Amino acid sequence: MADPTSVLIELRHVSHEYAAGSGQERTLVLDDINLTVSENDVIALLGPSGCGKSTLIRIMAGLVTPTRGEVFWRGEPLCGVSPGVAMVFQNFALFPWLTVRQNVLLSVGHLPPEEQQARLEKALATVGLGAYEHSHPRELSGGMKQRVGIARALIAEPAVLCMDEPFSALDVLTAETLRNEIGRLIADSNHPLRTMVMVTHSVVEAVFFATRIVVLAAHPGCVEAVLPVALPYPRDTEAPEFRAIVANLHARLTRSHLPDVAGDPSKVVTKVDEKRRHIAPVSLPYVTPGEVLGLLSLLGENDRDVFELAERLGKEFVAVVSVLKAAELLGLVETPGQDVRMTALGRVLTGATTPDQRRLIREQLLKLKIFELLTRLIRVQENQVLAEEDLLHELQIALPHEKPRPLFRTLLSWGRYAELISYDQRKRSIKLYEGRRRAAAIAAPVPSDNKGGANP
Ligand code: ADP
């Protein structure tokens, strides 16, 4: 139990809604979050895309005011931007017309000039940018820009450093270097940085930094689990204890984030799953046909562990889970427990010619409610041509918790691959692929049997 005097941030029954589209409708993105951040906590917010991690960290920093619930800073209700929190953003958020020096000094303009100078030198030295004080952001690489972002946060000497996916816009090597440097700062007892909250979608990153990992579930975003990590700093990602925690977390996330197969006793259906099932119509994860086909060819005849697949694909676990979800919705793989296994249909597909692959995928897509909606919307148009804007609007209504643009792009990539729809970029409109109007018309009713994967 945290010493109450050391509690910095406290969220009590925090919920947040965003306006959905142009109407009065609102989407609940965070539901009843209770969380405290105490001194020396390093908290990783981990969860699928869209579960509200960025919104949550912004609420902690006072950049977003929740629509319900209370936020406290050192026991006092927080009003506006938090006085003790500094934020590092994924896309750096630097002013391009200001130099490194000017960007970094932004948050300490109220201090005397000598104090500003002393802090500036210290912050730039910490991130290794001493020689770039007078450069502009355009002269810097992505990694250097993020160093500026970190220096700008550190110069304020915040009680809590909040970072929203700080490494995800960087290439792998740069991300790893920066990650290790921040890791060293936390491990350095002489450095004042003790308390941190970070958003990540990387399990390894969460275990590398966190004293507590807050696992969030989506639709609406809520806390699924809070997992303490007791490893001492600095942490070695290759150490057996580290790998054991990562594997454990992977197993847990696999259980809760992969869709359940009816009657599969090895799947744990959590309360959150139940809640989500009632609220959300099933969409298609934002992955491309190429990603699913790539996964199938890697899978081959062998059953594989999700964790092992992620390593072999060189992808983040959460990203692989999305590809698996899409493959499972299409009936191409099964995921009993933590294993991944090709279905009979998956095997047929991998051995088929490209036209047959397109046909098989087309048949599977037409079983999904989201494609049923899409083809129906096209058919009811006067010229059987659906404007992109109209589809985006319909998607927003049918699936209010989804991001309409990425969902639209996903539907387009699958529909075009399967020769089900075609897209006119100039007119920004969609119609049924020539010769498929009949197929779609025939396939409109969704088959009731569940063979080969179908959408609930
Ligand atoms: P995450 O960081 O987990 O990906 P976000 O907090 O960015 O999640 O977003 C959660 C949900 O809220 C998403 O569906 C997103 O589309 C929506 N959302 C985020 N910001 C806004 C906004 N300013 N207005 C409307 N909806 C938003």
Short mmCIF file of C-alpha atoms and ligand atoms in Angstrom, two decimals:
data_model
loop_
_atom_site.label_atom_id
_atom_site.label_comp_id
_atom_site.label_asym_id
_atom_site.label_seq_id
_atom_site.Cartn_x
_atom_site.Cartn_y
_atom_site.Cartn_z
CA MET A 1 0.00 0.00 0.00
CA ALA A 2 1.41 3.38 -1.01
CA ASP A 3 2.20 5.92 1.69
CA PRO A 4 -0.66 8.43 1.23
CA THR A 5 1.76 11.36 1.54
CA SER A 6 3.71 10.10 -1.46
CA VAL A 7 0.68 9.91 -3.76
CA LEU A 8 1.21 12.33 -6.64
CA ILE A 9 -1.64 11.64 -9.04
CA GLU A 10 -4.93 10.05 -8.14
CA LEU A 11 -7.78 9.27 -10.50
CA ARG A 12 -11.13 8.46 -8.89
CA HIS A 13 -13.90 6.96 -11.03
CA VAL A 14 -12.64 8.73 -14.12
CA SER A 15 -14.64 8.29 -17.33
CA HIS A 16 -14.27 10.14 -20.58
CA GLU A 17 -16.47 10.61 -23.60
CA TYR A 18 -15.64 12.19 -26.94
CA ALA A 19 -18.18 13.69 -29.30
CA ALA A 20 -18.77 11.18 -32.09
CA GLY A 21 -19.11 12.81 -35.50
CA SER A 22 -21.16 15.93 -35.93
CA GLY A 23 -24.26 14.94 -33.94
CA GLN A 24 -25.03 14.88 -30.26
CA GLU A 25 -23.76 11.33 -29.92
CA ARG A 26 -20.84 10.67 -27.65
CA THR A 27 -18.47 7.75 -27.42
CA LEU A 28 -17.36 6.43 -24.07
CA VAL A 29 -13.61 5.82 -24.37
CA LEU A 30 -12.68 5.44 -20.69
CA ASP A 31 -14.94 3.86 -18.14
CA ASP A 32 -14.52 4.23 -14.38
CA ILE A 33 -10.74 4.33 -14.05
CA ASN A 34 -9.27 4.32 -10.54
CA LEU A 35 -5.52 4.69 -10.39
CA THR A 36 -2.85 6.26 -8.22
CA VAL A 37 0.69 7.27 -9.12
CA SER A 38 3.00 7.55 -6.11
CA GLU A 39 6.59 8.71 -5.84
CA ASN A 40 8.99 6.15 -7.35
CA ASP A 41 6.26 4.48 -9.37
CA VAL A 42 7.04 3.75 -12.97
CA ILE A 43 3.74 2.91 -14.58
CA ALA A 44 3.31 1.46 -18.04
CA LEU A 45 -0.12 1.74 -19.65
CA LEU A 46 -0.40 -1.23 -21.98
CA GLY A 47 -3.32 -2.13 -24.20
CA PRO A 48 -4.65 -2.41 -27.74
CA SER A 49 -4.85 0.56 -30.05
CA GLY A 50 -7.84 2.76 -29.31
CA CYS A 51 -8.35 1.61 -25.72
CA GLY A 52 -7.77 5.14 -24.45
CA LYS A 53 -4.13 5.08 -23.27
CA SER A 54 -3.30 8.49 -24.75
CA THR A 55 -6.47 9.98 -23.38
CA LEU A 56 -5.68 8.56 -19.94
CA ILE A 57 -2.13 9.91 -19.81
CA ARG A 58 -3.39 13.32 -20.97
CA ILE A 59 -5.96 13.29 -18.18
CA MET A 60 -3.16 12.56 -15.70
CA ALA A 61 -1.19 15.51 -17.09
CA GLY A 62 -4.25 17.78 -16.94
CA LEU A 63 -4.23 18.25 -20.72
CA VAL A 64 -7.70 16.68 -20.98
CA THR A 65 -10.43 17.17 -18.38
CA PRO A 66 -12.44 13.97 -17.92
CA THR A 67 -16.17 14.16 -18.46
CA ARG A 68 -16.74 12.29 -15.18
CA GLY A 69 -14.75 11.52 -12.04
CA GLU A 70 -12.03 13.35 -10.18
CA VAL A 71 -8.31 13.93 -10.68
CA PHE A 72 -6.08 14.91 -7.76
CA TRP A 73 -2.56 16.29 -7.74
CA ARG A 74 -0.82 15.80 -4.37
CA GLY A 75 -4.24 15.40 -2.76
CA GLU A 76 -5.74 18.57 -4.24
CA PRO A 77 -8.31 18.59 -7.08
CA LEU A 78 -6.43 19.21 -10.34
CA CYS A 79 -7.53 22.21 -12.32
CA GLY A 80 -5.99 22.63 -15.77
CA VAL A 81 -2.48 21.49 -16.64
CA SER A 82 -0.71 19.68 -13.81
CA PRO A 83 2.05 21.73 -12.17
CA GLY A 84 4.26 18.69 -11.58
CA VAL A 85 3.96 16.72 -14.82
CA ALA A 86 5.94 17.08 -18.03
CA MET A 87 4.96 15.30 -21.20
CA VAL A 88 6.92 13.68 -24.03
CA PHE A 89 4.88 13.04 -27.17
CA GLN A 90 5.19 10.35 -29.80
CA ASN A 91 5.56 12.87 -32.63
CA PHE A 92 8.01 15.11 -30.68
CA ALA A 93 5.72 18.20 -30.86
CA LEU A 94 8.61 20.62 -31.48
CA PHE A 95 8.18 24.10 -32.91
CA PRO A 96 10.00 23.94 -36.28
CA TRP A 97 10.85 27.65 -36.34
CA LEU A 98 12.56 27.57 -32.94
CA THR A 99 16.09 26.28 -32.28
CA VAL A 100 16.79 23.36 -29.97
CA ARG A 101 17.67 25.83 -27.23
CA GLN A 102 14.42 27.79 -27.68
CA ASN A 103 12.32 24.64 -27.83
CA VAL A 104 13.85 23.27 -24.64
CA LEU A 105 13.62 26.55 -22.74
CA LEU A 106 9.89 26.90 -23.47
CA SER A 107 8.77 25.36 -20.22
CA VAL A 108 11.12 27.35 -17.94
CA GLY A 109 10.63 30.88 -19.28
CA HIS A 110 9.47 32.01 -15.82
CA LEU A 111 12.84 31.23 -14.18
CA PRO A 112 15.76 33.70 -13.84
CA PRO A 113 18.11 33.62 -16.91
CA GLU A 114 21.05 32.05 -15.01
CA GLU A 115 18.82 29.28 -13.70
CA GLN A 116 17.47 28.71 -17.21
CA GLN A 117 21.01 28.47 -18.61
CA ALA A 118 22.18 26.05 -15.91
CA ARG A 119 19.18 23.81 -16.41
CA LEU A 120 19.48 23.97 -20.19
CA GLU A 121 23.09 22.79 -20.09
CA LYS A 122 22.21 19.98 -17.74
CA ALA A 123 19.19 18.83 -19.77
CA LEU A 124 21.04 18.93 -23.10
CA ALA A 125 24.00 17.07 -21.59
CA THR A 126 21.64 14.41 -20.21
CA VAL A 127 20.25 13.68 -23.66
CA GLY A 128 23.62 14.15 -25.43
CA LEU A 129 22.61 17.19 -27.47
CA GLY A 130 25.05 19.79 -26.13
CA ALA A 131 26.47 20.47 -29.61
CA TYR A 132 23.07 21.08 -31.20
CA GLU A 133 21.81 23.96 -29.10
CA HIS A 134 21.45 26.27 -32.09
CA SER A 135 20.16 23.74 -34.64
CA HIS A 136 16.59 23.72 -35.90
CA PRO A 137 14.44 20.57 -35.71
CA ARG A 138 14.61 20.08 -39.51
CA GLU A 139 18.38 19.58 -39.21
CA LEU A 140 17.93 16.73 -36.73
CA SER A 141 17.16 13.03 -37.14
CA GLY A 142 14.03 11.54 -35.55
CA GLY A 143 16.03 10.23 -32.61
CA MET A 144 17.59 13.63 -31.99
CA LYS A 145 14.22 15.35 -32.20
CA GLN A 146 12.91 13.02 -29.53
CA ARG A 147 15.98 13.83 -27.41
CA VAL A 148 14.92 17.47 -27.66
CA GLY A 149 11.41 16.44 -26.59
CA ILE A 150 12.86 14.62 -23.58
CA ALA A 151 15.20 17.52 -22.70
CA ARG A 152 12.24 19.90 -22.84
CA ALA A 153 10.40 17.69 -20.35
CA LEU A 154 13.42 17.14 -18.06
CA ILE A 155 14.36 20.83 -17.84
CA ALA A 156 11.13 21.48 -15.94
CA GLU A 157 12.37 18.99 -13.31
CA PRO A 158 8.92 17.43 -13.15
CA ALA A 159 7.81 15.22 -10.30
CA VAL A 160 6.28 12.92 -12.92
CA LEU A 161 7.53 12.38 -16.45
CA CYS A 162 4.70 11.28 -18.74
CA MET A 163 5.63 9.74 -22.09
CA ASP A 164 3.13 8.80 -24.77
CA GLU A 165 4.70 6.08 -26.95
CA PRO A 166 7.97 8.05 -26.99
CA PHE A 167 9.90 5.56 -29.10
CA SER A 168 7.34 4.36 -31.59
CA ALA A 169 8.10 6.94 -34.29
CA LEU A 170 11.80 5.98 -34.25
CA ASP A 171 13.69 3.25 -36.07
CA VAL A 172 14.40 0.12 -34.05
CA LEU A 173 18.03 0.86 -33.18
CA THR A 174 17.44 4.49 -32.23
CA ALA A 175 14.45 3.46 -30.15
CA GLU A 176 16.54 0.90 -28.31
CA THR A 177 19.34 3.38 -27.61
CA LEU A 178 16.94 5.98 -26.25
CA ARG A 179 15.06 3.36 -24.25
CA ASN A 180 18.32 2.26 -22.62
CA GLU A 181 19.26 5.86 -21.84
CA ILE A 182 15.96 6.54 -20.09
CA GLY A 183 16.40 3.21 -18.31
CA ARG A 184 19.78 4.42 -17.05
CA LEU A 185 18.25 7.68 -15.79
CA ILE A 186 15.71 5.76 -13.75
CA ALA A 187 18.39 3.45 -12.40
CA ASP A 188 20.65 6.40 -11.48
CA SER A 189 19.96 7.30 -7.86
CA ASN A 190 21.66 10.68 -8.40
CA HIS A 191 19.17 11.70 -11.05
CA PRO A 192 15.98 13.32 -9.72
CA LEU A 193 13.75 11.46 -12.20
CA ARG A 194 12.03 8.85 -10.06
CA THR A 195 8.41 8.73 -11.19
CA MET A 196 7.17 8.03 -14.65
CA VAL A 197 4.02 7.10 -16.54
CA MET A 198 4.36 5.81 -20.06
CA VAL A 199 2.06 4.63 -22.77
CA THR A 200 3.35 1.69 -24.72
CA HIS A 201 2.11 -1.13 -26.88
CA SER A 202 5.29 -3.11 -26.31
CA VAL A 203 5.28 -5.78 -23.64
CA VAL A 204 9.10 -5.79 -23.48
CA GLU A 205 9.16 -2.01 -23.04
CA ALA A 206 6.57 -2.23 -20.26
CA VAL A 207 8.57 -4.88 -18.38
CA PHE A 208 11.83 -2.98 -19.00
CA PHE A 209 10.57 0.17 -17.29
CA ALA A 210 7.60 -0.43 -15.09
CA THR A 211 7.18 -1.07 -11.41
CA ARG A 212 3.49 -1.58 -12.25
CA ILE A 213 1.94 -2.48 -15.58
CA VAL A 214 -1.63 -1.32 -16.04
CA VAL A 215 -3.27 -3.51 -18.67
CA LEU A 216 -6.21 -1.78 -20.32
CA ALA A 217 -9.02 -3.37 -22.28
CA ALA A 218 -10.91 -1.54 -25.01
CA HIS A 219 -14.50 -0.51 -25.82
CA PRO A 220 -14.75 1.18 -23.49
CA GLY A 221 -11.24 1.54 -22.06
CA CYS A 222 -11.06 0.09 -18.57
CA VAL A 223 -8.41 -1.39 -16.31
CA GLU A 224 -8.20 -5.11 -16.91
CA ALA A 225 -5.30 -5.85 -14.57
CA VAL A 226 -2.52 -4.14 -12.62
CA LEU A 227 0.64 -6.22 -12.52
CA PRO A 228 3.62 -5.38 -10.33
CA VAL A 229 7.13 -5.94 -11.71
CA ALA A 230 9.62 -6.42 -8.87
CA LEU A 231 12.86 -6.67 -10.87
CA PRO A 232 15.67 -4.33 -9.76
CA TYR A 233 17.06 -1.66 -12.12
CA PRO A 234 18.89 -1.66 -14.45
CA ARG A 235 16.97 -4.45 -16.15
CA ASP A 236 18.47 -6.88 -18.57
CA THR A 237 16.04 -7.89 -21.33
CA GLU A 238 17.97 -11.14 -21.83
CA ALA A 239 17.87 -12.24 -18.18
CA PRO A 240 15.76 -15.37 -17.55
CA GLU A 241 13.61 -13.60 -14.90
CA PHE A 242 12.91 -10.77 -17.34
CA ARG A 243 11.96 -13.18 -20.10
CA ALA A 244 9.75 -15.16 -17.74
CA ILE A 245 7.73 -12.05 -16.87
CA VAL A 246 7.42 -11.12 -20.54
CA ALA A 247 6.24 -14.65 -21.41
CA ASN A 248 3.72 -14.54 -18.58
CA LEU A 249 2.33 -11.25 -19.74
CA HIS A 250 2.16 -12.50 -23.32
CA ALA A 251 0.16 -15.52 -22.18
CA ARG A 252 -2.20 -13.32 -20.25
CA LEU A 253 -2.71 -10.89 -23.13
CA THR A 254 -3.23 -13.76 -25.58
CA ARG A 255 -5.97 -15.15 -23.39
CA SER A 256 -7.78 -11.88 -23.05
CA HIS A 257 -7.16 -10.29 -26.47
CA LEU A 258 -7.66 -13.07 -28.98
CA PRO A 259 -11.25 -13.80 -29.98
CA ASP A 260 -12.86 -16.77 -28.32
CA VAL A 261 -13.73 -19.83 -30.32
CA ALA A 262 -17.14 -21.15 -29.32
CA GLY A 263 -16.81 -24.09 -27.01
CA ASP A 264 -13.07 -23.79 -26.57
CA PRO A 265 -12.58 -24.52 -22.87
CA SER A 266 -8.97 -23.31 -22.92
CA LYS A 267 -10.10 -19.73 -23.52
CA VAL A 268 -10.67 -17.64 -20.45
CA VAL A 269 -13.61 -15.33 -20.99
CA THR A 270 -13.16 -12.36 -18.73
CA LYS A 271 -15.85 -10.00 -17.50
CA VAL A 272 -14.36 -7.35 -19.75
CA ASP A 273 -14.76 -9.65 -22.78
CA GLU A 274 -18.42 -10.11 -21.90
CA LYS A 275 -18.96 -6.38 -21.59
CA ARG A 276 -17.16 -5.72 -24.87
CA ARG A 277 -19.16 -8.38 -26.72
CA HIS A 278 -22.42 -6.66 -25.85
CA ILE A 279 -21.31 -3.17 -26.68
CA ALA A 280 -19.22 -3.61 -29.78
CA PRO A 281 -20.22 -5.02 -33.14
CA VAL A 282 -17.23 -6.90 -34.55
CA SER A 283 -14.99 -4.93 -36.83
CA LEU A 284 -11.91 -6.07 -38.72
CA PRO A 285 -8.53 -5.37 -37.13
CA TYR A 286 -6.56 -2.74 -39.01
CA VAL A 287 -4.27 -5.14 -40.86
CA THR A 288 -3.75 -5.84 -44.55
CA PRO A 289 -4.24 -9.04 -46.58
CA GLY A 290 -0.46 -9.08 -47.09
CA GLU A 291 0.11 -9.25 -43.34
CA VAL A 292 -2.33 -12.15 -42.93
CA LEU A 293 -0.90 -14.06 -45.90
CA GLY A 294 2.62 -13.43 -44.57
CA LEU A 295 1.62 -14.86 -41.22
CA LEU A 296 0.09 -17.95 -42.86
CA SER A 297 3.20 -18.66 -44.89
CA LEU A 298 5.32 -18.40 -41.76
CA LEU A 299 2.97 -20.64 -39.84
CA GLY A 300 3.15 -23.45 -42.40
CA GLU A 301 2.15 -26.87 -41.15
CA ASN A 302 3.38 -26.30 -37.61
CA ASP A 303 1.52 -25.11 -34.57
CA ARG A 304 3.28 -22.14 -33.12
CA ASP A 305 3.26 -20.14 -29.97
CA VAL A 306 2.04 -16.53 -30.39
CA PHE A 307 5.14 -15.26 -28.64
CA GLU A 308 7.42 -17.25 -30.95
CA LEU A 309 5.52 -15.99 -34.00
CA ALA A 310 6.01 -12.40 -32.87
CA GLU A 311 9.74 -12.98 -32.56
CA ARG A 312 9.99 -14.67 -35.95
CA LEU A 313 8.03 -11.89 -37.62
CA GLY A 314 10.13 -9.27 -35.83
CA LYS A 315 6.91 -7.53 -34.77
CA GLU A 316 5.47 -6.32 -31.54
CA PHE A 317 3.29 -8.89 -29.82
CA VAL A 318 0.24 -6.62 -29.87
CA ALA A 319 0.64 -6.10 -33.65
CA VAL A 320 0.85 -9.86 -34.22
CA VAL A 321 -2.28 -10.35 -32.13
CA SER A 322 -4.14 -8.00 -34.49
CA VAL A 323 -3.01 -10.02 -37.52
CA LEU A 324 -4.06 -13.21 -35.75
CA LYS A 325 -7.45 -11.76 -34.89
CA ALA A 326 -8.05 -10.94 -38.54
CA ALA A 327 -6.89 -14.41 -39.63
CA GLU A 328 -9.13 -16.01 -37.01
CA LEU A 329 -12.17 -13.94 -38.01
CA LEU A 330 -11.62 -15.14 -41.57
CA GLY A 331 -11.45 -18.73 -40.40
CA LEU A 332 -7.84 -19.21 -41.47
CA VAL A 333 -6.30 -19.97 -38.07
CA GLU A 334 -7.41 -21.19 -34.67
CA THR A 335 -5.82 -20.03 -31.45
CA PRO A 336 -6.38 -22.66 -28.78
CA GLY A 337 -4.75 -21.31 -25.62
CA GLN A 338 -1.47 -19.70 -26.60
CA ASP A 339 -1.00 -21.80 -29.75
CA VAL A 340 -1.69 -20.79 -33.29
CA ARG A 341 -2.80 -23.45 -35.73
CA MET A 342 -3.82 -23.24 -39.37
CA THR A 343 -7.40 -24.39 -40.13
CA ALA A 344 -8.22 -26.64 -43.10
CA LEU A 345 -9.30 -23.52 -44.97
CA GLY A 346 -6.02 -21.81 -44.10
CA ARG A 347 -4.12 -24.76 -45.56
CA VAL A 348 -6.20 -24.72 -48.75
CA LEU A 349 -5.58 -21.00 -49.07
CA THR A 350 -1.80 -21.21 -48.70
CA GLY A 351 -1.63 -23.89 -51.41
CA ALA A 352 -3.98 -22.08 -53.80
CA THR A 353 -3.25 -19.95 -56.87
CA THR A 354 -3.63 -16.20 -56.50
CA PRO A 355 -7.09 -16.05 -58.19
CA ASP A 356 -8.28 -18.88 -55.93
CA GLN A 357 -6.85 -17.11 -52.89
CA ARG A 358 -8.79 -13.99 -53.82
CA ARG A 359 -11.97 -16.02 -54.27
CA LEU A 360 -11.57 -17.81 -50.93
CA ILE A 361 -10.93 -14.55 -49.11
CA ARG A 362 -13.90 -12.99 -50.88
CA GLU A 363 -16.17 -15.79 -49.67
CA GLN A 364 -14.92 -15.32 -46.12
CA LEU A 365 -15.27 -11.54 -46.23
CA LEU A 366 -18.87 -11.83 -47.32
CA LYS A 367 -19.61 -13.75 -44.11
CA LEU A 368 -18.48 -10.79 -42.03
CA LYS A 369 -21.16 -8.37 -40.93
CA ILE A 370 -18.96 -5.41 -41.69
CA PHE A 371 -18.70 -6.46 -45.35
CA GLU A 372 -22.39 -7.29 -45.40
CA LEU A 373 -22.97 -3.69 -44.32
CA LEU A 374 -20.55 -2.34 -46.93
CA THR A 375 -22.05 -4.26 -49.86
CA ARG A 376 -25.57 -3.42 -48.71
CA LEU A 377 -24.73 0.28 -48.54
CA ILE A 378 -23.37 0.16 -52.08
CA ARG A 379 -26.39 -1.72 -53.42
CA VAL A 380 -28.91 0.74 -52.00
CA GLN A 381 -27.27 3.71 -53.75
CA GLU A 382 -29.01 4.92 -56.85
CA ASN A 383 -26.05 4.24 -59.13
CA GLN A 384 -24.59 1.63 -56.83
CA VAL A 385 -21.76 4.07 -56.15
CA LEU A 386 -21.07 4.92 -52.51
CA ALA A 387 -19.30 8.16 -51.60
CA GLU A 388 -16.32 7.73 -49.26
CA GLU A 389 -17.71 10.40 -46.91
CA ASP A 390 -21.03 8.55 -46.66
CA LEU A 391 -19.26 5.30 -45.84
CA LEU A 392 -17.15 7.01 -43.17
CA HIS A 393 -20.32 8.43 -41.67
CA GLU A 394 -22.04 5.04 -41.68
CA LEU A 395 -19.02 3.37 -40.11
CA GLN A 396 -18.99 5.96 -37.36
CA ILE A 397 -22.62 5.17 -36.58
CA ALA A 398 -22.32 1.38 -36.87
CA LEU A 399 -19.02 1.14 -34.97
CA PRO A 400 -18.75 4.30 -32.85
CA HIS A 401 -15.70 3.09 -30.93
CA GLU A 402 -13.63 2.50 -34.08
CA LYS A 403 -11.45 5.00 -35.88
CA PRO A 404 -13.41 5.42 -39.13
CA ARG A 405 -10.42 6.29 -41.37
CA PRO A 406 -8.16 3.35 -40.50
CA LEU A 407 -11.21 1.06 -40.60
CA PHE A 408 -12.13 2.46 -44.01
CA ARG A 409 -8.58 1.85 -45.29
CA THR A 410 -8.69 -1.69 -43.92
CA LEU A 411 -12.01 -2.46 -45.61
CA LEU A 412 -10.67 -0.99 -48.83
CA SER A 413 -7.49 -3.06 -48.79
CA TRP A 414 -9.38 -6.32 -48.15
CA GLY A 415 -12.27 -5.53 -50.51
CA ARG A 416 -9.93 -4.60 -53.34
CA TYR A 417 -7.65 -7.57 -52.76
CA ALA A 418 -10.64 -9.91 -52.88
CA GLU A 419 -12.00 -8.18 -56.00
CA LEU A 420 -15.17 -7.42 -54.15
CA ILE A 421 -15.12 -3.64 -54.47
CA SER A 422 -13.25 -1.04 -56.45
CA TYR A 423 -12.32 2.45 -55.38
CA ASP A 424 -12.24 5.56 -57.53
CA GLN A 425 -9.58 7.75 -55.98
CA ARG A 426 -10.50 10.82 -58.00
CA LYS A 427 -14.20 10.70 -57.16
CA ARG A 428 -13.55 9.22 -53.71
CA SER A 429 -16.22 6.61 -54.19
CA ILE A 430 -16.65 2.85 -53.94
CA LYS A 431 -18.61 0.43 -56.05
CA LEU A 432 -18.83 -3.32 -56.36
CA TYR A 433 -16.07 -4.79 -58.45
CA GLU A 434 -17.25 -5.45 -62.02
CA GLY A 435 -18.78 -8.91 -62.19
CA ARG A 436 -19.20 -9.11 -58.44
CA ARG A 437 -22.55 -7.35 -58.15
CA ARG A 438 -24.32 -10.65 -58.58
CA ALA A 439 -22.01 -12.45 -56.17
CA ALA A 440 -22.63 -9.83 -53.49
CA ALA A 441 -26.36 -9.87 -54.12
CA ILE A 442 -26.45 -13.64 -53.72
CA ALA A 443 -24.17 -13.61 -50.72
CA ALA A 444 -26.10 -10.93 -48.87
CA PRO A 445 -27.76 -13.21 -46.27
CA VAL A 446 -25.19 -14.34 -43.74
CA PRO A 447 -24.95 -18.14 -43.52
CA SER A 448 -25.95 -19.40 -40.11
CA ASP A 449 -23.36 -22.16 -39.83
CA ASN A 450 -20.02 -21.19 -38.42
CA LYS A 451 -17.78 -23.38 -40.54
CA GLY A 452 -14.65 -21.71 -41.80
CA GLY A 453 -15.01 -18.69 -39.54
CA ALA A 454 -17.78 -16.18 -39.37
CA ASN A 455 -18.61 -13.02 -37.62
CA PRO A 456 -20.71 -13.20 -34.48
P1 ADP B 1 -4.95 4.75 -27.59
O1 ADP B 1 -3.90 5.71 -27.12
O2 ADP B 1 -5.12 3.58 -26.67
O3 ADP B 1 -4.75 4.30 -29.01
P2 ADP B 1 -6.72 7.06 -27.63
O4 ADP B 1 -6.81 7.62 -26.26
O5 ADP B 1 -5.82 7.74 -28.61
O6 ADP B 1 -6.37 5.50 -27.54
O7 ADP B 1 -8.17 7.01 -28.27
C1 ADP B 1 -9.24 6.30 -27.69
C2 ADP B 1 -10.46 6.47 -28.57
O8 ADP B 1 -10.88 7.82 -28.53
C3 ADP B 1 -10.22 6.14 -30.03
O9 ADP B 1 -11.35 5.49 -30.54
C4 ADP B 1 -10.05 7.49 -30.68
O10 ADP B 1 -10.50 7.46 -32.02
C5 ADP B 1 -10.94 8.39 -29.83
N1 ADP B 1 -10.39 9.75 -29.74
C6 ADP B 1 -9.16 10.11 -29.33
N2 ADP B 1 -9.03 11.45 -29.32
C7 ADP B 1 -10.23 11.94 -29.76
C8 ADP B 1 -10.74 13.26 -29.98
N3 ADP B 1 -10.00 14.34 -29.72
N4 ADP B 1 -12.01 13.37 -30.43
C9 ADP B 1 -12.78 12.29 -30.67
N5 ADP B 1 -12.35 11.02 -30.48
C10 ADP B 1 -11.10 10.84 -30.04
#
